[in-house]
Amino acid sequence: MAFVPSLLTGLKVDAESIMVSRRRGSALNLKGIRCRMESAEPAVETEKVNSDPNGLVRIKRVLVSVSDKTSIVNLCQFLTSMGVEVISTGGSAKILMENGVAVTEVSDYTEFPELLDGRLKTLNPKIHGGLLGIRDNEDHHQAMAEHGILPIDACVVNLYPFEETVNSGADFGTCVENIDVGGPAMIRAAAKNFKSVTVVTEVDQYAELLTELAENDGCTSLALREKYAGAAYARTAVYDAKIASWFSMQGEDHFPERLVISGTLKQRLRYGENPHQRAAFYVSDGPKRLGAATSEIIQGKELSYNNIADTDAAWELVCEFNEPAVAIIKHANPCGAAVGVNPMDAYLRALACDPISAFGGIVAFNRTLDKDAAEEVIKTFTEVVIAPDSTAEALQILSQKKNLRVLLTGGIPADELGWTVKSVASGYLVQDRDAGSVTEAQLQIVTKRAPTAQEITDMLFAWKVCKYVKSNAIVFAKDGSTVGQGAGQMSRVDSARIAALKAKETSEAAQVWISPRVSSCEISIRTY
């Protein structure tokens, strides 16, 4: 079939008259767009790339193939109003045509039908030649003209929802069918030819693209195309990484020959562990575990590197317990932890262990934060509070402390295994997440006097806390709360001395002396 080139060229858009706004997850809103036509000759399909000194390239033809159709109608309505021809596939073409957007379907453009239940659609020389052809290369120019390949100046593609399909618990065959082949190929081709082609892979890029087109008379800048090319390769890399990880989990080998780790930038941090270190916070692109990384930040200052590390430790500690529990973390170690009859009771018991060290600490709850607990929390300077949820009254109370960060996770994580990864010079140490626990049935009594039921309960409590104390680690516990911790000493004797000192201070503050040499205080020891 003959392909009719656009009759709309030289379209001028008044940049001052466009407002592009979008909220995450909502439709793209375009208001007040005014266009005016300037006289121009019809486009010549074999013309070479614009030699604009600023690298501006006009978009005259766009390929659209999206699984996530959020705002795609708005985007393409804007593009066609500027004289851009739209080539599209399957479901994307259908929704565009239903909304009055002029579209040429890929099969009509390539003069080749979709085959193999849609697996073969865009893998065609007319598609990839249009994306890959170097516009100022004479040989490419002639080859494209000889074979009727028209340049494609932009590519709007997002991929089959493989990750969502896996996370939904779909069967093996369904997951395989949601592995995109043509999409990554088009993205990579367009990104490689970024000097001439604009590749758009995220809905969040639409508003920026439209603003750029409005400000540059329907053109995109080299800086934007290069930026989007980098994002495109990152997107396909993450996509392939997830597929590779998923396939590796299907086999019997727990640790694959090649480890692929990917994450998405959540926050650029002011600095790292120390002020001279640059830092950023990434959220894993793999399965999500409810915690600091996935939580909603309700209020407060920007989180720091150390805030995030300590918040994660505090949260993981309280998630060890089924009963209401609170952990207060300072410099990656718990200065107090307790269980109680309710969040307030657990908090006051944890605070009593070491109220001095708790100043400026991280507080984690494993229950919904309520009014009574919030009223106690704001009495002590606290950096971060994290909980699965909060009442409106509690949030109102916490809002009195404007700099206090409040994080809500939306629930307690499942006790899945997963991995923890630690970087070393030129490598990674990978291990199963420490989901180990000790039950009363596993205990062996080797002392002359058997412990009481309460003593056993306290020892099991201390064992859970001890997991989150830096080795050599000593934890003294009584009645469901810590009374002293010794952390991070080269000698376990020194850690025991520190824990005993803390236990003495705690008991003196409570006006009850607890001797670490008698069984009324249970001790948990962890060494390597």
Coordinates of C-alpha atoms in Angstrom, one line a residue:
M1 CA 0.0 0.0 0.0
A2 CA 1.1 3.6 -0.5
F3 CA 1.9 5.4 2.8
V4 CA 0.6 8.9 2.8
P5 CA 3.0 11.3 4.4
S6 CA 1.8 14.0 6.8
L7 CA 0.3 17.1 5.3
L8 CA 0.9 19.0 8.5
T9 CA 4.4 20.4 8.6
G10 CA 5.9 23.5 10.1
L11 CA 3.4 23.4 12.9
K12 CA 4.1 26.1 15.5
V13 CA 3.1 25.7 19.1
D14 CA 3.0 28.7 21.4
A15 CA 5.0 27.5 24.5
E16 CA 3.4 30.0 26.8
S17 CA -0.1 28.7 26.1
I18 CA 0.5 25.1 27.1
M19 CA 0.2 23.8 30.6
V20 CA 1.0 20.1 31.1
S21 CA 0.1 18.6 34.5
R22 CA 0.0 15.1 35.8
R23 CA -0.3 13.3 39.1
R24 CA 1.1 9.8 39.5
G25 CA -1.5 7.3 38.4
S26 CA -3.9 9.9 37.0
A27 CA -4.6 10.9 33.4
L28 CA -2.5 13.5 31.7
N29 CA -4.2 16.8 31.5
L30 CA -3.5 19.2 28.6
K31 CA -5.0 22.6 29.0
G32 CA -5.0 25.7 26.8
I33 CA -3.0 24.3 23.9
R34 CA -3.0 26.7 21.0
C35 CA -1.4 25.8 17.6
R36 CA -0.9 27.9 14.5
M37 CA 0.2 26.8 11.1
E38 CA 3.0 28.3 9.1
S39 CA 3.4 27.7 5.4
A40 CA 5.8 25.0 4.6
E41 CA 6.4 22.5 1.8
P42 CA 5.2 18.9 2.4
A43 CA 7.8 16.7 4.1
V44 CA 10.2 14.7 1.9
E45 CA 10.4 11.3 3.4
T46 CA 14.0 10.7 2.2
E47 CA 15.4 13.9 3.7
K48 CA 18.3 13.6 6.0
V49 CA 18.4 14.5 9.7
N50 CA 18.0 18.1 10.7
S51 CA 21.5 19.7 11.1
D52 CA 20.3 22.1 13.8
P53 CA 23.4 23.2 15.8
N54 CA 21.4 22.5 19.1
G55 CA 20.6 19.0 18.0
L56 CA 16.9 19.7 17.5
V57 CA 15.1 17.0 15.5
R58 CA 11.4 17.3 14.4
I59 CA 9.1 14.4 15.2
K60 CA 7.1 13.6 12.1
R61 CA 6.4 10.0 12.6
V62 CA 6.0 8.1 15.9
L63 CA 5.6 4.4 16.7
V64 CA 3.3 3.6 19.6
S65 CA 3.1 0.2 21.3
V66 CA 2.2 0.2 25.0
S67 CA 0.9 -2.2 27.5
D68 CA 0.2 0.5 30.1
K69 CA -2.2 2.8 28.2
T70 CA -2.3 5.5 30.9
S71 CA -2.5 8.9 29.1
I72 CA -1.6 7.5 25.7
V73 CA -4.7 8.9 24.1
N74 CA -3.9 12.4 25.4
L75 CA -0.3 12.1 24.2
C76 CA -1.2 11.0 20.7
Q77 CA -4.0 13.6 20.4
F78 CA -1.4 16.2 21.1
L79 CA 1.1 14.7 18.6
T80 CA -1.4 14.4 15.8
S81 CA -2.5 18.0 16.4
M82 CA 1.1 18.9 15.6
G83 CA 1.0 16.9 12.3
V84 CA 2.8 13.8 13.7
E85 CA 1.8 10.5 12.0
V86 CA 1.1 7.7 14.4
I87 CA 1.9 4.0 13.7
S88 CA 0.6 1.7 16.3
T89 CA 0.0 -2.0 17.2
G90 CA -2.9 -4.1 18.3
G91 CA -4.5 -2.9 21.5
S92 CA -2.8 0.5 21.4
A93 CA -4.1 1.2 17.9
K94 CA -7.6 0.1 18.9
I95 CA -7.9 2.5 21.8
L96 CA -6.4 5.3 19.8
M97 CA -8.9 4.8 17.0
E98 CA -11.8 4.6 19.4
N99 CA -10.8 8.0 20.7
G100 CA -10.6 9.6 17.3
V101 CA -6.8 9.5 16.8
A102 CA -5.7 8.9 13.2
V103 CA -3.6 5.7 13.3
T104 CA -1.9 3.5 10.8
E105 CA -1.7 -0.1 12.1
V106 CA 1.7 -1.7 12.0
S107 CA 0.5 -4.6 9.7
D108 CA -0.8 -2.0 7.2
Y109 CA 2.4 -0.1 7.3
T110 CA 4.7 -3.1 7.0
E111 CA 2.3 -4.9 4.5
F112 CA 2.9 -8.0 6.6
P113 CA 0.3 -9.5 8.9
E114 CA 0.7 -10.3 12.6
L115 CA 1.6 -13.9 13.1
L116 CA 2.0 -16.5 15.8
D117 CA -0.8 -15.2 18.1
G118 CA 0.7 -11.7 18.0
R119 CA 4.3 -12.8 18.8
L120 CA 5.4 -11.5 15.4
K121 CA 4.3 -7.9 14.8
T122 CA 7.1 -5.3 14.9
L123 CA 10.1 -7.5 14.0
N124 CA 10.2 -6.1 10.5
P125 CA 12.8 -4.2 8.5
K126 CA 10.3 -1.3 7.9
I127 CA 10.1 -0.9 11.7
H128 CA 13.7 -1.4 12.7
G129 CA 15.1 0.2 9.6
G130 CA 13.0 3.3 10.3
L131 CA 14.4 3.4 13.9
L132 CA 18.0 2.4 13.2
G133 CA 18.8 4.3 9.9
I134 CA 21.4 7.0 10.4
R135 CA 19.9 10.0 8.8
D136 CA 23.1 11.7 7.7
N137 CA 24.7 8.5 6.4
E138 CA 24.4 8.5 2.6
D139 CA 24.4 4.7 2.3
H140 CA 21.7 4.3 4.9
H141 CA 19.8 7.1 3.2
Q142 CA 19.9 5.4 -0.2
A143 CA 19.0 1.9 1.3
M144 CA 16.0 3.3 3.1
A145 CA 14.8 5.0 0.0
E146 CA 15.3 1.9 -2.2
H147 CA 13.3 -0.3 0.2
G148 CA 10.6 2.1 1.0
I149 CA 11.6 2.5 4.6
L150 CA 10.4 5.7 6.2
P151 CA 12.2 7.3 9.1
I152 CA 10.5 6.9 12.5
D153 CA 11.5 9.8 14.6
A154 CA 10.0 8.7 18.0
C155 CA 9.2 5.4 19.7
V156 CA 6.7 5.3 22.6
V157 CA 6.9 1.8 24.0
N158 CA 6.3 0.1 27.4
L159 CA 6.7 -3.5 27.9
Y160 CA 4.5 -6.5 28.6
P161 CA 3.8 -6.7 32.4
F162 CA 6.1 -9.6 33.1
E163 CA 6.9 -8.4 36.7
E164 CA 3.2 -7.9 37.6
T165 CA 2.3 -11.3 36.1
V166 CA 5.0 -13.1 38.2
N167 CA 3.9 -11.2 41.4
S168 CA 0.3 -12.2 40.8
G169 CA 1.2 -15.8 41.2
A170 CA 0.4 -16.7 37.6
D171 CA 1.5 -20.2 36.3
F172 CA 4.7 -20.8 34.4
G173 CA 3.2 -20.7 30.9
T174 CA 1.4 -17.4 31.6
C175 CA 4.6 -15.8 32.8
V176 CA 6.5 -16.9 29.7
E177 CA 3.8 -15.4 27.5
N178 CA 4.3 -12.1 29.2
I179 CA 7.9 -11.9 28.3
D180 CA 8.1 -9.1 25.7
V181 CA 10.4 -9.6 22.7
G182 CA 9.5 -7.0 20.2
G183 CA 9.2 -4.2 22.7
P184 CA 12.8 -4.4 24.0
A185 CA 14.0 -4.7 20.5
M186 CA 12.3 -1.5 19.4
I187 CA 13.5 0.3 22.5
R188 CA 17.1 -0.7 22.1
A189 CA 17.0 0.2 18.4
A190 CA 15.6 3.6 19.0
A191 CA 17.9 4.3 21.9
K192 CA 21.0 3.3 19.9
N193 CA 20.0 5.9 17.3
F194 CA 19.3 8.6 19.8
K195 CA 20.9 11.3 17.7
S196 CA 17.8 11.1 15.5
V197 CA 15.2 9.2 17.4
T198 CA 13.3 10.0 20.7
V199 CA 12.6 6.9 22.7
V200 CA 9.9 7.1 25.5
T201 CA 9.6 4.2 27.9
E202 CA 7.7 5.6 30.9
V203 CA 4.4 7.3 31.3
D204 CA 6.1 9.8 33.7
Q205 CA 8.1 11.0 30.7
Y206 CA 5.0 12.2 28.7
A207 CA 4.6 15.6 30.4
E208 CA 8.3 16.5 29.9
L209 CA 8.2 15.4 26.2
L210 CA 5.1 17.5 25.5
T211 CA 6.7 20.5 27.1
E212 CA 9.8 20.1 25.1
L213 CA 7.8 19.8 21.8
A214 CA 5.9 22.9 22.6
E215 CA 9.0 24.9 23.4
N216 CA 10.9 23.7 20.4
D217 CA 8.3 23.9 17.6
G218 CA 7.7 20.2 17.5
C219 CA 11.3 19.2 18.0
T220 CA 13.2 17.4 20.7
S221 CA 16.7 18.3 21.8
L222 CA 19.8 16.1 21.7
A223 CA 20.0 16.4 25.5
L224 CA 16.5 15.0 26.0
R225 CA 17.0 12.2 23.5
E226 CA 20.3 11.2 25.1
K227 CA 18.7 11.2 28.6
Y228 CA 15.8 9.1 27.4
A229 CA 18.2 6.7 25.7
G230 CA 19.9 6.1 29.0
A231 CA 16.6 5.5 30.7
A232 CA 15.6 3.1 27.9
Y233 CA 18.6 0.9 28.3
A234 CA 18.2 0.9 32.1
R235 CA 14.5 -0.2 31.6
T236 CA 15.4 -3.1 29.3
A237 CA 18.3 -4.1 31.6
V238 CA 15.9 -4.2 34.6
Y239 CA 13.3 -6.1 32.6
D240 CA 15.8 -8.7 31.4
A241 CA 17.3 -8.9 34.9
K242 CA 13.9 -9.8 36.3
I243 CA 13.3 -12.5 33.7
A244 CA 16.8 -13.9 34.3
S245 CA 16.2 -14.0 38.1
W246 CA 12.8 -15.6 37.6
F247 CA 14.2 -18.3 35.4
S248 CA 17.0 -19.0 37.8
M249 CA 14.5 -19.6 40.6
Q250 CA 12.8 -22.3 38.5
G251 CA 15.8 -24.6 38.7
E252 CA 17.3 -26.5 41.6
D253 CA 20.4 -24.2 41.9
H254 CA 19.7 -21.8 44.7
F255 CA 22.5 -19.5 43.6
P256 CA 22.7 -18.9 39.8
E257 CA 25.9 -18.7 37.9
R258 CA 25.2 -15.0 37.1
L259 CA 23.7 -12.7 39.7
V260 CA 21.6 -9.9 38.4
I261 CA 20.6 -7.1 40.8
S262 CA 18.6 -4.1 39.8
G263 CA 16.9 -1.2 41.7
T264 CA 15.1 2.0 41.0
L265 CA 16.2 5.3 42.4
K266 CA 14.0 6.5 45.2
Q267 CA 16.0 9.3 46.8
R268 CA 19.2 11.2 46.3
L269 CA 20.6 11.5 49.8
R270 CA 22.5 14.5 51.1
Y271 CA 25.4 12.4 52.0
G272 CA 26.2 8.8 53.0
E273 CA 27.4 7.3 56.2
N274 CA 29.8 10.2 56.5
P275 CA 29.4 13.8 55.2
H276 CA 32.2 13.3 52.5
Q277 CA 30.4 10.3 50.9
R278 CA 27.8 10.7 48.2
A279 CA 24.8 8.5 48.5
A280 CA 21.5 7.4 47.0
F281 CA 18.6 5.1 48.0
Y282 CA 17.4 2.5 45.6
V283 CA 14.3 0.3 45.9
S284 CA 14.8 -3.3 44.7
D285 CA 13.1 -4.1 41.4
G286 CA 12.6 -7.6 42.7
P287 CA 9.8 -8.9 45.0
K288 CA 9.0 -6.3 47.6
R289 CA 9.2 -6.9 51.3
L290 CA 7.2 -4.4 53.4
G291 CA 9.6 -2.1 55.3
A292 CA 11.5 1.1 55.2
A293 CA 12.1 1.0 51.4
T294 CA 8.4 0.5 50.5
S295 CA 6.9 2.6 53.2
E296 CA 4.9 5.8 52.8
I297 CA 6.5 8.9 54.3
I298 CA 3.8 10.8 56.0
Q299 CA 5.7 13.8 57.4
G300 CA 9.1 15.0 58.4
K301 CA 12.5 15.9 57.0
E302 CA 14.2 14.0 54.3
L303 CA 15.6 10.7 55.4
S304 CA 19.4 10.4 55.7
Y305 CA 21.6 7.3 54.9
N306 CA 21.9 6.4 58.6
N307 CA 18.2 7.1 59.2
I308 CA 17.3 4.5 56.6
A309 CA 19.8 1.9 57.8
D310 CA 18.6 2.2 61.4
T311 CA 14.9 2.3 60.5
D312 CA 15.3 -0.9 58.6
A313 CA 17.0 -2.6 61.6
A314 CA 14.4 -1.4 64.0
W315 CA 11.5 -2.5 61.8
E316 CA 13.0 -6.0 61.2
L317 CA 13.5 -6.4 64.9
V318 CA 9.9 -5.7 65.9
C319 CA 8.6 -7.9 63.1
E320 CA 10.2 -10.9 65.0
F321 CA 7.4 -10.7 67.5
N322 CA 3.7 -11.7 67.3
E323 CA 2.7 -9.7 70.4
P324 CA 2.8 -5.9 70.5
A325 CA 6.5 -4.9 70.4
V326 CA 8.7 -1.8 70.1
A327 CA 12.3 -1.4 69.3
I328 CA 14.4 1.8 69.7
I329 CA 17.6 1.8 67.6
K330 CA 20.6 4.0 67.9
H331 CA 23.7 3.7 65.6
A332 CA 22.4 0.3 64.2
N333 CA 22.0 -1.3 67.7
P334 CA 18.9 -1.6 69.9
C335 CA 19.2 0.5 73.0
G336 CA 15.8 -0.8 74.1
A337 CA 13.3 -3.4 73.0
A338 CA 10.2 -4.8 74.7
V339 CA 6.8 -6.5 74.2
G340 CA 3.7 -5.2 76.0
V341 CA 0.0 -5.4 76.3
N342 CA -0.4 -2.5 73.8
P343 CA 1.9 -0.2 71.8
M344 CA 2.2 2.4 74.6
D345 CA 3.1 -0.2 77.2
A346 CA 5.7 -1.7 74.9
Y347 CA 7.2 1.7 74.1
L348 CA 7.5 2.7 77.7
R349 CA 9.2 -0.6 78.6
A350 CA 11.6 -0.3 75.7
L351 CA 12.4 3.4 76.6
A352 CA 13.1 2.5 80.2
C353 CA 16.0 0.2 79.2
D354 CA 18.2 3.2 78.2
P355 CA 16.4 6.5 78.0
I356 CA 19.6 8.5 77.5
S357 CA 20.6 6.5 74.4
A358 CA 17.0 6.6 73.1
F359 CA 17.4 10.4 72.6
G360 CA 17.5 10.9 68.8
G361 CA 16.8 7.3 68.1
I362 CA 14.6 5.4 65.7
V363 CA 11.3 3.9 67.1
A364 CA 9.6 1.0 65.4
F365 CA 6.1 -0.4 66.3
N366 CA 4.6 -3.7 65.0
R367 CA 1.1 -2.5 65.7
T368 CA -1.0 0.4 64.6
L369 CA 0.3 3.5 66.3
D370 CA -2.5 5.0 68.5
K371 CA -3.1 8.2 70.4
D372 CA -1.7 7.0 73.7
A373 CA 1.6 5.7 72.2
A374 CA 2.0 8.9 70.1
E375 CA 1.6 11.1 73.2
E376 CA 4.5 9.3 74.8
V377 CA 6.7 9.3 71.7
I378 CA 6.8 13.1 71.3
K379 CA 8.0 13.5 74.9
T380 CA 11.5 12.3 73.7
F381 CA 13.4 13.7 70.7
T382 CA 13.0 11.0 68.0
E383 CA 14.3 11.0 64.5
V384 CA 12.0 8.4 62.9
V385 CA 8.8 6.5 63.8
I386 CA 7.9 3.5 61.7
A387 CA 4.7 1.4 62.1
P388 CA 2.4 -0.7 59.9
D389 CA -0.4 1.9 60.3
S390 CA -1.5 4.8 62.5
T391 CA -4.8 6.3 63.7
A392 CA -5.6 9.9 62.6
E393 CA -5.4 11.0 66.2
A394 CA -1.9 9.7 66.5
L395 CA -0.7 11.4 63.3
Q396 CA -2.2 14.7 64.5
I397 CA -0.2 14.4 67.7
L398 CA 3.0 13.5 65.9
S399 CA 2.5 16.5 63.5
Q400 CA 3.5 18.7 66.4
K401 CA 7.0 17.6 65.7
K402 CA 7.5 19.0 62.2
N403 CA 10.9 17.3 61.7
L404 CA 9.9 13.9 62.9
R405 CA 9.8 11.4 60.1
V406 CA 6.8 9.2 60.2
L407 CA 6.7 6.1 58.0
L408 CA 3.8 3.7 57.5
T409 CA 4.5 0.3 55.8
G410 CA 0.9 -0.8 55.3
G411 CA 1.4 -4.1 57.0
I412 CA 3.9 -6.7 58.5
P413 CA 6.1 -8.5 56.0
A414 CA 5.6 -12.2 55.3
D415 CA 8.2 -14.5 56.7
E416 CA 9.7 -15.3 53.3
L417 CA 13.4 -16.2 52.9
G418 CA 14.8 -14.0 50.2
W419 CA 18.5 -12.8 50.1
T420 CA 20.6 -10.3 51.8
V421 CA 23.5 -8.9 49.7
K422 CA 26.7 -7.3 51.0
S423 CA 29.2 -5.6 48.7
V424 CA 32.9 -6.3 49.1
A425 CA 35.8 -5.2 46.9
S426 CA 35.0 -6.4 43.4
G427 CA 32.3 -8.8 44.6
Y428 CA 29.1 -9.5 46.6
L429 CA 28.4 -11.8 49.5
V430 CA 24.9 -13.3 49.1
Q431 CA 23.1 -15.3 51.8
D432 CA 19.6 -16.2 52.8
R433 CA 17.9 -13.7 55.0
D434 CA 18.3 -14.7 58.6
A435 CA 14.8 -16.0 59.3
G436 CA 16.1 -18.5 61.9
S437 CA 14.3 -18.8 65.2
V438 CA 14.5 -20.9 68.4
T439 CA 11.5 -22.5 70.1
E440 CA 11.1 -23.8 73.6
A441 CA 11.0 -27.4 72.2
Q442 CA 14.5 -27.0 70.7
L443 CA 16.0 -25.9 74.0
Q444 CA 18.3 -28.3 76.0
I445 CA 18.5 -27.8 79.7
V446 CA 22.1 -28.3 80.9
T447 CA 22.1 -26.3 84.1
K448 CA 21.7 -27.9 87.6
R449 CA 18.5 -25.8 88.1
A450 CA 15.9 -25.9 85.4
P451 CA 14.7 -22.4 84.4
T452 CA 11.2 -21.3 85.2
A453 CA 8.6 -20.8 82.5
Q454 CA 9.1 -17.0 82.7
E455 CA 12.9 -17.3 82.5
I456 CA 12.5 -19.4 79.3
T457 CA 10.2 -16.8 77.9
D458 CA 12.7 -14.1 78.6
M459 CA 15.6 -16.1 77.1
L460 CA 13.6 -16.6 73.9
F461 CA 12.8 -12.9 73.8
A462 CA 16.5 -12.0 74.4
W463 CA 17.5 -14.4 71.6
K464 CA 15.3 -12.5 69.1
V465 CA 16.7 -9.2 70.1
C466 CA 20.3 -10.5 70.1
K467 CA 20.0 -11.2 66.4
Y468 CA 20.0 -7.4 65.8
V469 CA 22.9 -6.5 68.2
K470 CA 26.3 -6.3 66.6
S471 CA 28.6 -9.1 67.6
N472 CA 30.0 -9.8 70.1
A473 CA 26.5 -9.3 71.4
I474 CA 25.2 -9.7 74.9
V475 CA 21.6 -9.1 75.8
F476 CA 20.1 -9.1 79.4
A477 CA 16.3 -9.3 79.5
K478 CA 13.6 -9.5 82.2
D479 CA 9.9 -9.7 81.9
G480 CA 9.7 -9.2 78.2
S481 CA 12.1 -6.2 77.9
T482 CA 15.8 -5.6 77.5
V483 CA 17.6 -4.3 80.6
G484 CA 21.1 -4.2 79.2
Q485 CA 23.0 -4.7 75.9
G486 CA 26.7 -5.0 75.1
A487 CA 27.4 -4.6 71.4
G488 CA 30.2 -4.7 68.9
Q489 CA 33.2 -5.5 71.2
M490 CA 36.1 -7.6 70.2
S491 CA 35.8 -9.6 73.4
R492 CA 32.6 -11.1 74.6
V493 CA 33.8 -10.4 78.2
D494 CA 33.9 -6.7 77.4
S495 CA 30.4 -6.9 75.8
A496 CA 29.2 -8.7 79.0
R497 CA 30.7 -6.0 81.2
I498 CA 28.9 -3.3 79.2
A499 CA 25.6 -5.1 79.3
A500 CA 26.0 -5.6 83.1
L501 CA 26.7 -1.9 83.5
K502 CA 23.6 -1.0 81.5
A503 CA 21.5 -3.5 83.5
K504 CA 22.7 -1.8 86.7
E505 CA 21.8 1.6 85.4
T506 CA 18.4 0.4 84.3
S507 CA 17.7 -1.3 87.6
E508 CA 18.9 1.7 89.6
A509 CA 16.6 4.0 87.5
A510 CA 13.7 1.6 88.3
Q511 CA 14.9 1.4 91.9
V512 CA 15.2 -2.4 91.6
W513 CA 18.7 -3.9 91.6
I514 CA 19.0 -6.8 89.1
S515 CA 22.2 -8.8 89.5
P516 CA 23.4 -10.3 86.3
R517 CA 24.8 -13.2 88.4
V518 CA 21.4 -14.5 89.4
S519 CA 18.7 -16.1 87.3
S520 CA 16.2 -13.2 87.6
C521 CA 17.9 -11.7 84.6
E522 CA 18.2 -13.8 81.4
I523 CA 21.2 -13.5 79.2
S524 CA 21.5 -14.1 75.5
I525 CA 25.0 -14.3 73.9
R526 CA 25.9 -14.2 70.2
T527 CA 29.5 -14.5 69.0
Y528 CA 31.2 -15.4 65.8

